[in-house]
Every structure is written in C-alpha cells, then in structure tokens.
Amino acid sequence: MKTAIYQNRKIVLEQLAREQYQKIYLSGKNGDLSCPVCHEKVRLFLGIQGQPRFYHVNSPEKDCLIPTVDVTENETETIYVERNGFRIPQGRTIIKSEKSADLFRPARAIESKASFIKAEAVAVTNTEQSGYLKALADNGVVLDQSQTTAVTEINGSLLVLAGAGSGKTRVLTARTAYMLNDANIDPRTILLVTFTSKAATEMKNRLLSYPQMRREKINQLVTGTFHSIFYRILMFHSGSNWSSERLLKKEWQREKILKEAGKELELSEKEFAYDLALQQIGFWKNSLVLPHEVKPASEWEEKVVFLYKKYEEYKTNGGYFDFDDMLIGCYQLLSSTSELLEQYQNRFHYFLIDEFQDVNKVQYELIKLLSGKNRNVCAVGDDDQSIYSFRGSDPSYLLDFEKDFPYAKLVTLEQNYRSSHEIVSSANEMIAKNKVRRPKKMKAQFSSDTPPLLFFPYDEEEEATMIVTDLQAKIAQGANPADFSILYRTNAGSRAVFERLASSNLPFKIDLDAEAFYDRYIVRCALSFLRISINEEDHHALSDILPLLFLKQTVLKDLKAESILRDCSYLESLSHLKTKHQFQEKKLKKAVQLIRSLKFSSPLKAIETIEKDIGFLEFLKKRGNDSNQLEKGSDDLKDLKVAAKSFESIQAFVAHAEHMSAMNKEIKNLSKHFTDAISLSTIHRAKGLEYETVYIIGAVDGSLPHDYALDSYRNGDFTGLEEERRLFYVAMTRAKQELFISVPQHRRGKKANPTRFLAPLLKKKKQ
C-alpha cells in the first residue's frame, strides 16, 4: 500500500520527498497515519529488505485497494470520510514534492566472485595421527593439516598467520597440550602470553577439557597478559618499589596529575582534552619514547609533551607508577642487569604469543630479550587484523618477523571455520587492496543462501530505523537477540541506533566505557545554551557555556554575586559582567539577547544560531583537542544537528537528551547482567568476537575510513587508510551467517559517498 492519510491530507510515497520518509515513519508510530479506505491506523514500513510501504497496524496483511488517481502538477483531489452516514470532505491537497534525486534504493547483494569449493581432506585423518594428537581427535579436537603443523613444530621460531576464524585459540591450546604430553616439556619453562585476562582464563579452561591434562600441570604454566607477567617479575625483584598501593589504577587519578600540571599552562579542565592527552602519553611510553625524545607535530602535542614531563616527574617524586610503567620498568630492569636477564633466559625456553599483530615496541623488545638464548618463539597473529596503532601497536613486527628471527618457519591458517563463503570471499576481495600485508586468502567451510547485503538509508536516523525494523522481524520469528551485533567506527556514530533501540522493546547492551552522546563535552555545551534559554537560573548550564563565551570558570562567583545584587537571573548577570575589554562586554550583552531568543526557535535553528552568531565555531577552532585527528568537536555539533531535526521544540529536545543520557547509564547497568541481548559495539571492541548476524553502520568515506585517515592519505601517507581497511575487514569477519552493510546517502547533513572499501566488491563478476 503506497497511500495514507496524514493531517487530513493524502500522501503518496512515490510523490513524497525522500527526506520525509523518517518523519512519516515517526508519525505512524505516534498514530497519526490512517488508511484512506478503511480509516484504520497504518504505519510506514522502513526496513532493509523490501520496499517502503504502508501497512495496517492491527492487520498487517490487509491491503485496501486504493483507486489509482492520475494527478498532474496542477490537480487537486477531495478526500471524503464517512461520519454518521455523511460523506465529509477532509482536505483537498495532496502532499506533493518535486522529484528528488534521492530516490529509495533497494538493498543490493554483494555477489561472490569466487565459486565455493569445499576444501577436501581438510582434517588430518586418524591414521596420520599419533600419540597425543590422536587423543585430542578422539575427544573432538580435530586439527586440519596447517593447524597440525602449527601444533607440532615446537623447536625454533615459528610465525603462525592465523586468519579470521581460523581457530587460533585451538592451535595455541593444542600446541601447549602437545608440548606437555607428547614432548614432555616442563610446564615451568613455557611462557604463554595473551592480550586479555579473559583470553588467558579461556585458554586455561580449554586446556582443562583436553585429555590427560591435570590442573596442577596447567597451573605450573606461566600464563597471563604482558602486564600481569612482567609485573610479577618486578614485584619479585623489587617489591617495595612496585607495591600495588603505589599503582595509579584509575584514569581519574592520572588525569588529576595532568590537570594539576595543566594549570601552569592555564589549560581549562573543561576545555582541554585531558583524556586524549593521557592516551597520547601512553602511546609515547609504549613506543619507548621518553619525554625529552618527543618531537611534537602540533601545538596540541607541545602541550601534551609538557604534561608528559610533569606527569613523569610527579610519579618519580612520589614513587608512583602506572600500567605502562610495568612493561617499561621490566624492560629497563632486564636490559640493564645481564645476570638477571640470563637467569630468565635459562628459565623460559618456549614462548607462545597470542595476537602478535597487536604488540607494541616495549612488548616486542621484552620478548626479544627473554628469547635471546633459546629462540623458541611461536607468534600467532594476523596482520590483516592489526587495528590498534593508536595504542602503539605495530604490524611491522609480524610483517618483518624473519628479520629478528631469521630461521623462523611460517605456517598460514587459511581455513575459516566461522563465516559463510559469501562473507569470506567478500572480505578477501576487500582486504586484498592493502599494499602492505602478508598474502593470504581465507577459504570458508560452508556456503549459505544469504550473501552480504548493502542497504541505502537516507541518513543516520533512517539507518537506525531500518536496522531496528529488521531486528524486530527476525527476533519475532524466534531469533536470539544475542545472535546480533551492530558495529560502528566510533561511539558517537551509535547515537541514532541507540535511541531507536531504547524506544523499542528489544534487549540490547553497550560497551561499559561508551560515553553517552549527549554527555560529550561539545554536545553538552551546545545543549547548555538551550537549557539556560528556557531556565535562566540553571547554574550548571551557565558553567558549561562560559568557555564558549571565552570566560574562565573563576567568573562564576562574580556572576552569582551580580545576580543577587541586581535581583536578576544568572543569564541576565552575564550582560552586567565587567571585563577588561569593552568589546567583550558588548559581545556578552548581545549573547544574552541571542540566548534568550533560542527558546522561540526550533532546535535545529537554535543550534545554527549558537554556531554562527554566538561564536561556537570560533571556539571550536581554538579548542585544543580540535587539533587531535580523531576527536573533532565540530563533528559532534553536526551530529547534534541531525538529532535535532526530529524535534519541533527546544523543551522536547532537551528532555529527550536528558532521557537518553539516563538511558545510557541504565543500559550500562543492565549490560552487566544481560546474556541474551543485541550487542552495540565499536569495531575495535568487537575484535575476537563473533555473531550470527552483523550490521555495519556508516560505511561511507569520512566515517569508515575515518576523516583523519583520508587527510593523511591526501598528504601521501597511506598507512592510516590501510588500517581503516583492516578495521572494515575485522567488522565483516565477525559475521557467521548474515552481514548487512549500511551505506547512508547523507551523513551529518551532507551528501555522502560510499566507502571506497566497497569498490572492489561492486565490480561485476567475470563470466
């Protein structure tokens, strides 16, 4: 059904401007649409699969036959409804828009260019196996030929290229069990390093399920994360200096030190991005770059270098340390004490390193030191999944492994046991465009009837609607919510889908450290202008807007005193504030008038006024963290304008923002207990996980790949773009059965271009 009644007027989908679809969808949810024939309530279907259409709320299968009317540009039509036996005219205008270039685009399947051929004789037969491998196979732990080689090649250095879904955890645990049972290696000489405590626990539990594995033998293995293992070494040799009581565990503790140092540069606690500064300091430390060795590339980095020096001085003077110091301290201890290094080289004979593509410089140097004598290093990783350069990780250690371990053997695990052939072949085509990588092509073990699907929402709002519509249909048919994941490049990109899920009855969970969109600094500041326009006594809002008016927080006391003396509102007191500059006083008087006028505007118009007339954009240009590539406040403002479009009043929008912030906290609390829930996650957080169905949102240039990578690429540096392609590869290979990729036609209010990563997938299949 393509026709409905809205506000006493007939609307026809083909004649409706494309950007109006979301508005009409929301009107249907609010009960404002009806059938022109039977007058029952109808809604607009906006899903991934299937054309937009109106359907009856109480009887979705019902399809009223509506006479076709040929309407020309100058024609009108009278619509009648039956009331008490009379036919009453309800309107004479048909909502009609000029033909829009943004027509609804149906979903498009990504055709696999490679035919599915199931690998023959993948598993090693029982007759080929002997000893402990046969015992493993008899207990269901079956290894293919490449996995068997990776498990049994225990002497010398070995690089295992473990592609997505290739069973690397099985290889690591089977190799460990094989070393203990078949080669009778002393477990105390084996060092098994993982990147998370969860992974270490999982490996121990899996080992316990293997035949002939006793708990006491497993407990003798030295297992854990880089931090936990090397911290134990520090504690053993210098416990008084590395007591856990001196550890700066919390981020707020470390930020507090930076903020104290920032006072010397007069850095505002509200304006300066101390969290990003802390991240940058961690990057330098993990790269073994000391404060005096940093060569700042921007004004922002110059400030961070100063904070870095002060931060290190504070820790040294107080005897404190952070997590990064655990690795640096152990590296300095071993590299400066040859006797101690030799002791540990004699202690550890075998090294098993998980997620090797994610190691940073200090971790790599530690492994080189410890393995210097025996050289029995088994590094397991996938350069195509190296996505943590912002933390100092460097895939070159995996790519150039043979340089430091010249006699290393190479085993490639190319069988993907997770995803369908259609997903695997698409991921292969996409990642093959990276120039710097180890050549490999994953092979799937099964094929499905559901190829990856591209869909084309109008913008972020409609994107969220289409995904939630699809989820509701699948879950209503019996699917488990835990089988679904929605992945995005940055947390800010999840705003619309979070809001749509929050207003649905679907269970979902989010990352515990995901900041609510409306709590982001720039967003909160913009909303504070709206808040104080409708409540001039809101002192919290007043505090938030001071930096944007180029005032320091110290004037807050003066403003409060002024409001008492003059018996005026906090907002009014701004116009009476005396500064050293007459031009600033004039600007403040004008700002007060503008802020008061906001409450009479639509939310979108109000934000545009804040941007241009009150000077928000000028503030953003000067703000320190706008020089940081990943965090641009102007982008937050663009996202806020997209959200504001759906609201007609300031009060409604502010109430919505407060409700969503509260929902974010509530969902985080519930996420700790949810098991059967849809997962919302950044792609980085989803690495290592898998789901039956995955939705990737925002697959457009500027989002994925991120703007910063495109800027670097234009300046001749392609490393950032290659990492973004690896990120897309990680996202695609989380899906087992179904993969949906969203390509919105507009992003942040502007026309968007499909991500360049899709280009090789959209070429026609060769005949």
Coordinates of N, CA, C and O in Angstrom, one line a residue, residues 28 31 33 40-43 55-60:
G28 N 3.6 7.6 11.9 CA 2.9 6.3 12.0 C 3.0 5.7 13.4 O 2.0 5.2 14.0
G31 N 0.6 7.2 15.8 CA -0.8 7.0 15.5 C -1.4 8.1 14.6 O -2.6 8.3 14.7
L33 N -1.2 8.3 11.2 CA -1.5 7.9 9.9 C -2.7 7.0 9.8 O -2.9 6.2 10.7
E40 N -8.5 2.8 9.3 CA -7.7 2.3 10.4 C -6.3 2.8 10.4 O -5.8 3.4 9.4
K41 N -5.7 2.7 11.6 CA -4.3 3.2 11.8 C -3.4 2.4 10.9 O -3.4 1.2 10.8
V42 N -2.5 3.1 10.2 CA -1.4 2.5 9.4 C -0.1 3.0 9.8 O 0.0 4.1 10.5
R43 N 1.0 2.3 9.5 CA 2.4 2.8 9.7 C 3.1 2.6 8.4 O 2.8 1.8 7.5
Y55 N 1.3 -0.1 6.1 CA 0.6 -1.4 6.5 C -0.3 -1.1 7.7 O -0.1 -0.2 8.4
H56 N -1.4 -1.9 7.8 CA -2.3 -1.7 8.9 C -1.7 -2.2 10.2 O -1.2 -3.3 10.2
V57 N -1.9 -1.4 11.2 CA -1.3 -1.8 12.5 C -1.8 -3.1 13.0 O -1.1 -4.0 13.5
N58 N -3.2 -3.2 13.0 CA -3.8 -4.3 13.6 C -3.9 -5.5 12.7 O -4.2 -6.6 13.2
S59 N -3.8 -5.3 11.4 CA -3.8 -6.4 10.5 C -2.8 -6.2 9.4 O -3.2 -5.7 8.3
P60 N -1.6 -6.4 9.6 CA -0.5 -6.1 8.7 C -0.7 -6.7 7.3 O -0.2 -6.1 6.3

